[in-house]
Amino acid sequence: MIYFLASSFVLSAAILLFKNKTINFISVVMYLFTLSFFTIFSYIHIGRINSIYFKFDALSILMASMTSIISIGSFYHSFSYLKRKSTSDKQNSFYFASLIMFISAMMSAYYTQNFAVLWVSIEATTLFISILIFHTRTKSSIEATWKYLYISSIALAISFIGILFLSIIANSNGIDNLNMKTLIVASKNIDSMWLKVAFILITTGFSVKINLFPFHTVAIDAKTILASPINALMSTALVNVGFVGAFRVFTIISQTEILHWAQHILMIVGVVSILITVIQITRVKRLKRMFAFSSMEHMGLVFLGLAAGGIGYYGAIMHILFHSLIKAGLFFQLGSIRSFYKSIWIKDNGQYFRLNNWGGLALIVGVFSILAFPITGLFITEIMIFKSLLMGGYYFVSIFVLTLLSIIIFIVVRNTFHLLYGTVEKTMIHKNIKPNYGETATQFVLFGLTIYLGIAPPACFTKLIEATISVLN
Amino acid sequence: MTYLFIILYATTLIYFSLAERVKKFDWLLAIQGVLLFGIVFFDMQKIDTLNFIFILTETILVKAITIPWFLNKIRKRNNLKRKHEVFIPVFYSVIITIIIIVGSFLISSHFHDSKLNTKYFSISFASIVFGIYFIIIHKNIFSHVVGYLIIENGIFLLSLAVGSEMPMMVNLAILLDVLMGVLVLGIFINHVGDTFKSIEITQLTDIKD
């Protein structure tokens, strides 16, 4: 892990030092190679401790795999995006250097088993993503950067207080570190009040990354103006970072008698988040904002899966993985859509199917996948989550959430079909823009992968999910 | 001696609610940094050189010198003089601050947990709650960063209260992260000031649909 982080730092430094297109390209290719190699390496050495604070466990490998796949797409789309924007070499260098460090900080957060290192890694992601939000240097991007940076800092300060309360558990058992394994053992001999306080504070703080109530607003604002290739990572890999943090604390709690209390908290957060999504999504006027709220809805469902337990655990982990692939594909497609129109508002975007038929098809497949239509991966995971809710006797919650999901489906479909077939003034459409079929192909790969993993998951994939949830209880 | 520093720290919180000039915020932050050093130094059972250097760096170098100096530069660049933008009058703020401090001490007195050092817990809790209150009552983003730093100082005291024994490397990384965060926040205050011609939070409403 240390070598991976060091190589990321060296490649970022090289990009910043030379500020040259060729160096950017070579460094990015080398980084992607290192990232992929490291992910495979961690899978081969599963279960091993690495560089003191890190461990190759099933959850981290799953998350790292998703990040590696999405990162390839993100870098590929970034080159097209920067070409369209005609930004300077200096700006491009900052963009790629920050992107490399951002991905590496996320990888560090996935693999670490130490809560203090986890917090440091998550704080580092805030700094690097802030630079990327600021990249366009418009009035909106400055506003979004300020809000994200500031509220994230406050939220992470809250989570740090929670981590300090976790250290009470460690100290009372004579432990001088905040490693997961030792905390799990120690949690059995501690007054549950400290664990409850720690859980509430850490989950609240990390909600800024998970894109859930109560700190969801700044992430939504940032995603509204963020470049699509970065949005694809922020809405997926970064959301997963927050989830990993919350899941680690949940793992400790699952070994204690306060598990049911924690599950009720997760259920409240999940339902409130989906409810807020419905309230907000009825008012959205931009596609990026609509899909940002869609992430909030899906993370709410993931929390409901954890709250229900049993098969819900399995559904929750699968759901977050499939959501990552689909949402990344959709944001890549939104980048292509943006290049065809002069306006960002939904009302000014239409006739997309005529302008880019393959892109339109990718959008339809992506939207049907994210709305969990049958045969897509999310359809299977949502069935698992609702099955576990019904088996747990949460009938009212299930019906209420299903009603909310129906409203979301209606609004997303309405806005998507307006984009595909709605009439708009010709002045709103850029002339002479040609569809990029290479970009569209990457989206089909991501959507296809979720269908394949949902219908016929390979043994290694299911084993990793089973290993992830086996640590609960 | 530690109690004296804790009382002085509580006094700085009252001064924060009293201060009319933004310049005083920088000074009060610097004083808090020195007081934090005093609290840790007089509580140390034995003086370990490496630990001493780390605490000296964290409290004096970073909290008492670097951050106030940097904030002072930002204050001058954005021509901030009087705060004049609080939602609540100073008189009521002082009363609320005293209630926060007294309330924190009363809450702490109810804890009888051997793992929690209540003398630190009470002042850390007061500092964190006051920091949040400070952010809520101010309109400009410079004061919001000051509020964030008051919360950070409260968290530092909380780490003493829970007797956190994190390894030096992790402590250093956390310190570096916070320092970087403040520096980046500071730089963005300048960007907001240049772009919006004001650093009032009411100006930042462009993104909402």
Short mmCIF file of C-alpha atoms in Angstrom, two decimals, chain B residues 47-178:
data_model
loop_
_atom_site.label_atom_id
_atom_site.label_comp_id
_atom_site.label_asym_id
_atom_site.label_seq_id
_atom_site.Cartn_x
_atom_site.Cartn_y
_atom_site.Cartn_z
CA ILE B 47 8.56 14.85 29.58
CA ASP B 48 9.36 12.75 26.53
CA THR B 49 11.39 14.80 23.99
CA LEU B 50 9.61 13.58 20.88
CA ASN B 51 6.18 14.04 22.45
CA PHE B 52 7.16 17.49 23.72
CA ILE B 53 8.28 18.59 20.23
CA PHE B 54 5.04 17.32 18.75
CA ILE B 55 2.86 19.17 21.27
CA LEU B 56 4.96 22.31 20.85
CA THR B 57 4.47 22.11 17.08
CA GLU B 58 0.75 21.41 17.28
CA THR B 59 -0.17 24.06 19.85
CA ILE B 60 2.37 26.88 19.61
CA LEU B 61 3.66 26.64 16.04
CA VAL B 62 0.40 25.72 14.31
CA LYS B 63 -2.47 26.87 16.54
CA ALA B 64 -0.88 29.94 18.14
CA ILE B 65 1.35 31.25 15.31
CA THR B 66 0.75 29.86 11.79
CA ILE B 67 -3.06 29.81 11.67
CA PRO B 68 -3.64 33.24 13.33
CA TRP B 69 -0.93 34.77 11.10
CA PHE B 70 -2.52 33.27 8.00
CA LEU B 71 -6.03 34.36 9.01
CA ASN B 72 -4.71 37.86 9.71
CA LYS B 73 -3.38 38.00 6.14
CA ILE B 74 -6.76 36.94 4.77
CA ARG B 75 -8.51 39.49 7.00
CA LYS B 76 -6.34 42.29 5.66
CA ARG B 77 -6.72 41.17 2.05
CA ASN B 78 -10.52 41.14 2.34
CA ASN B 79 -10.57 44.39 4.29
CA LEU B 80 -12.47 42.95 7.26
CA LYS B 81 -12.60 45.29 10.23
CA ARG B 82 -15.76 45.12 12.29
CA LYS B 83 -17.83 41.97 12.40
CA HIS B 84 -21.13 43.94 12.28
CA GLU B 85 -22.95 40.95 10.86
CA VAL B 86 -24.07 38.87 13.85
CA PHE B 87 -27.63 37.67 14.06
CA ILE B 88 -27.78 38.04 17.87
CA PRO B 89 -26.78 41.15 19.90
CA VAL B 90 -23.52 40.91 21.89
CA PHE B 91 -25.29 41.13 25.26
CA TYR B 92 -27.40 38.04 24.58
CA SER B 93 -24.40 36.24 23.08
CA VAL B 94 -22.42 36.70 26.30
CA ILE B 95 -25.30 35.30 28.33
CA ILE B 96 -25.68 32.33 25.97
CA THR B 97 -21.91 31.67 26.12
CA ILE B 98 -21.98 31.67 29.93
CA ILE B 99 -24.95 29.29 29.83
CA ILE B 100 -22.99 27.01 27.44
CA ILE B 101 -19.96 26.98 29.76
CA VAL B 102 -21.93 26.46 32.98
CA GLY B 103 -24.13 23.88 31.24
CA SER B 104 -21.07 21.94 30.07
CA PHE B 105 -19.63 21.82 33.58
CA LEU B 106 -22.98 20.67 34.96
CA ILE B 107 -23.33 17.93 32.31
CA SER B 108 -19.76 16.74 32.95
CA SER B 109 -20.39 16.52 36.68
CA HIS B 110 -22.98 13.82 35.94
CA PHE B 111 -20.38 11.54 34.32
CA HIS B 112 -18.76 9.13 36.73
CA ASP B 113 -16.78 7.18 34.18
CA SER B 114 -13.18 6.45 35.08
CA LYS B 115 -12.24 6.52 31.39
CA LEU B 116 -13.32 10.11 30.99
CA ASN B 117 -11.36 13.03 32.42
CA THR B 118 -14.24 15.34 33.31
CA LYS B 119 -12.19 18.52 33.77
CA TYR B 120 -11.11 18.35 30.12
CA PHE B 121 -14.44 17.00 28.92
CA SER B 122 -16.39 19.95 30.31
CA ILE B 123 -14.25 22.62 28.62
CA SER B 124 -13.98 20.64 25.36
CA PHE B 125 -17.75 20.22 25.23
CA ALA B 126 -18.19 23.95 25.90
CA SER B 127 -15.71 24.79 23.15
CA ILE B 128 -17.39 22.52 20.57
CA VAL B 129 -20.90 23.80 21.37
CA PHE B 130 -19.69 27.41 21.41
CA GLY B 131 -17.93 26.89 18.04
CA ILE B 132 -21.21 25.69 16.51
CA TYR B 133 -23.06 28.63 18.09
CA PHE B 134 -20.39 31.03 16.79
CA ILE B 135 -20.88 29.70 13.23
CA ILE B 136 -24.67 30.00 13.45
CA ILE B 137 -24.70 33.63 14.62
CA HIS B 138 -22.22 34.92 12.02
CA LYS B 139 -22.99 35.72 8.43
CA ASN B 140 -19.50 36.00 6.96
CA ILE B 141 -17.43 33.00 5.97
CA PHE B 142 -14.27 34.28 7.67
CA SER B 143 -16.03 34.04 11.04
CA HIS B 144 -17.21 30.55 10.03
CA VAL B 145 -13.59 29.43 9.69
CA VAL B 146 -12.87 30.94 13.13
CA GLY B 147 -15.84 28.93 14.49
CA TYR B 148 -14.43 25.80 12.85
CA LEU B 149 -11.08 26.41 14.57
CA ILE B 150 -12.79 26.83 17.96
CA ILE B 151 -14.44 23.42 17.36
CA GLU B 152 -11.03 21.98 16.42
CA ASN B 153 -9.54 23.31 19.68
CA GLY B 154 -12.46 21.71 21.52
CA ILE B 155 -11.68 18.41 19.78
CA PHE B 156 -8.04 18.73 20.84
CA LEU B 157 -9.21 19.05 24.45
CA LEU B 158 -11.59 16.13 23.97
CA SER B 159 -8.67 13.96 22.87
CA LEU B 160 -7.10 14.76 26.28
CA ALA B 161 -10.39 13.99 28.03
CA VAL B 162 -10.65 10.50 26.56
CA GLY B 163 -6.92 9.88 27.05
CA SER B 164 -6.43 9.09 23.40
CA GLU B 165 -3.15 7.31 22.77
CA MET B 166 -2.86 7.41 19.03
CA PRO B 167 0.55 6.70 17.53
CA MET B 168 2.67 9.71 16.69
CA MET B 169 2.46 9.17 12.92
CA VAL B 170 -1.33 9.22 12.96
CA ASN B 171 -1.38 12.30 15.20
CA LEU B 172 0.97 14.04 12.79
CA ALA B 173 -1.18 13.10 9.82
CA ILE B 174 -4.29 14.47 11.57
CA LEU B 175 -2.48 17.71 12.40
CA LEU B 176 -1.26 18.07 8.82
CA ASP B 177 -4.76 17.40 7.51
CA VAL B 178 -6.34 20.07 9.72
#
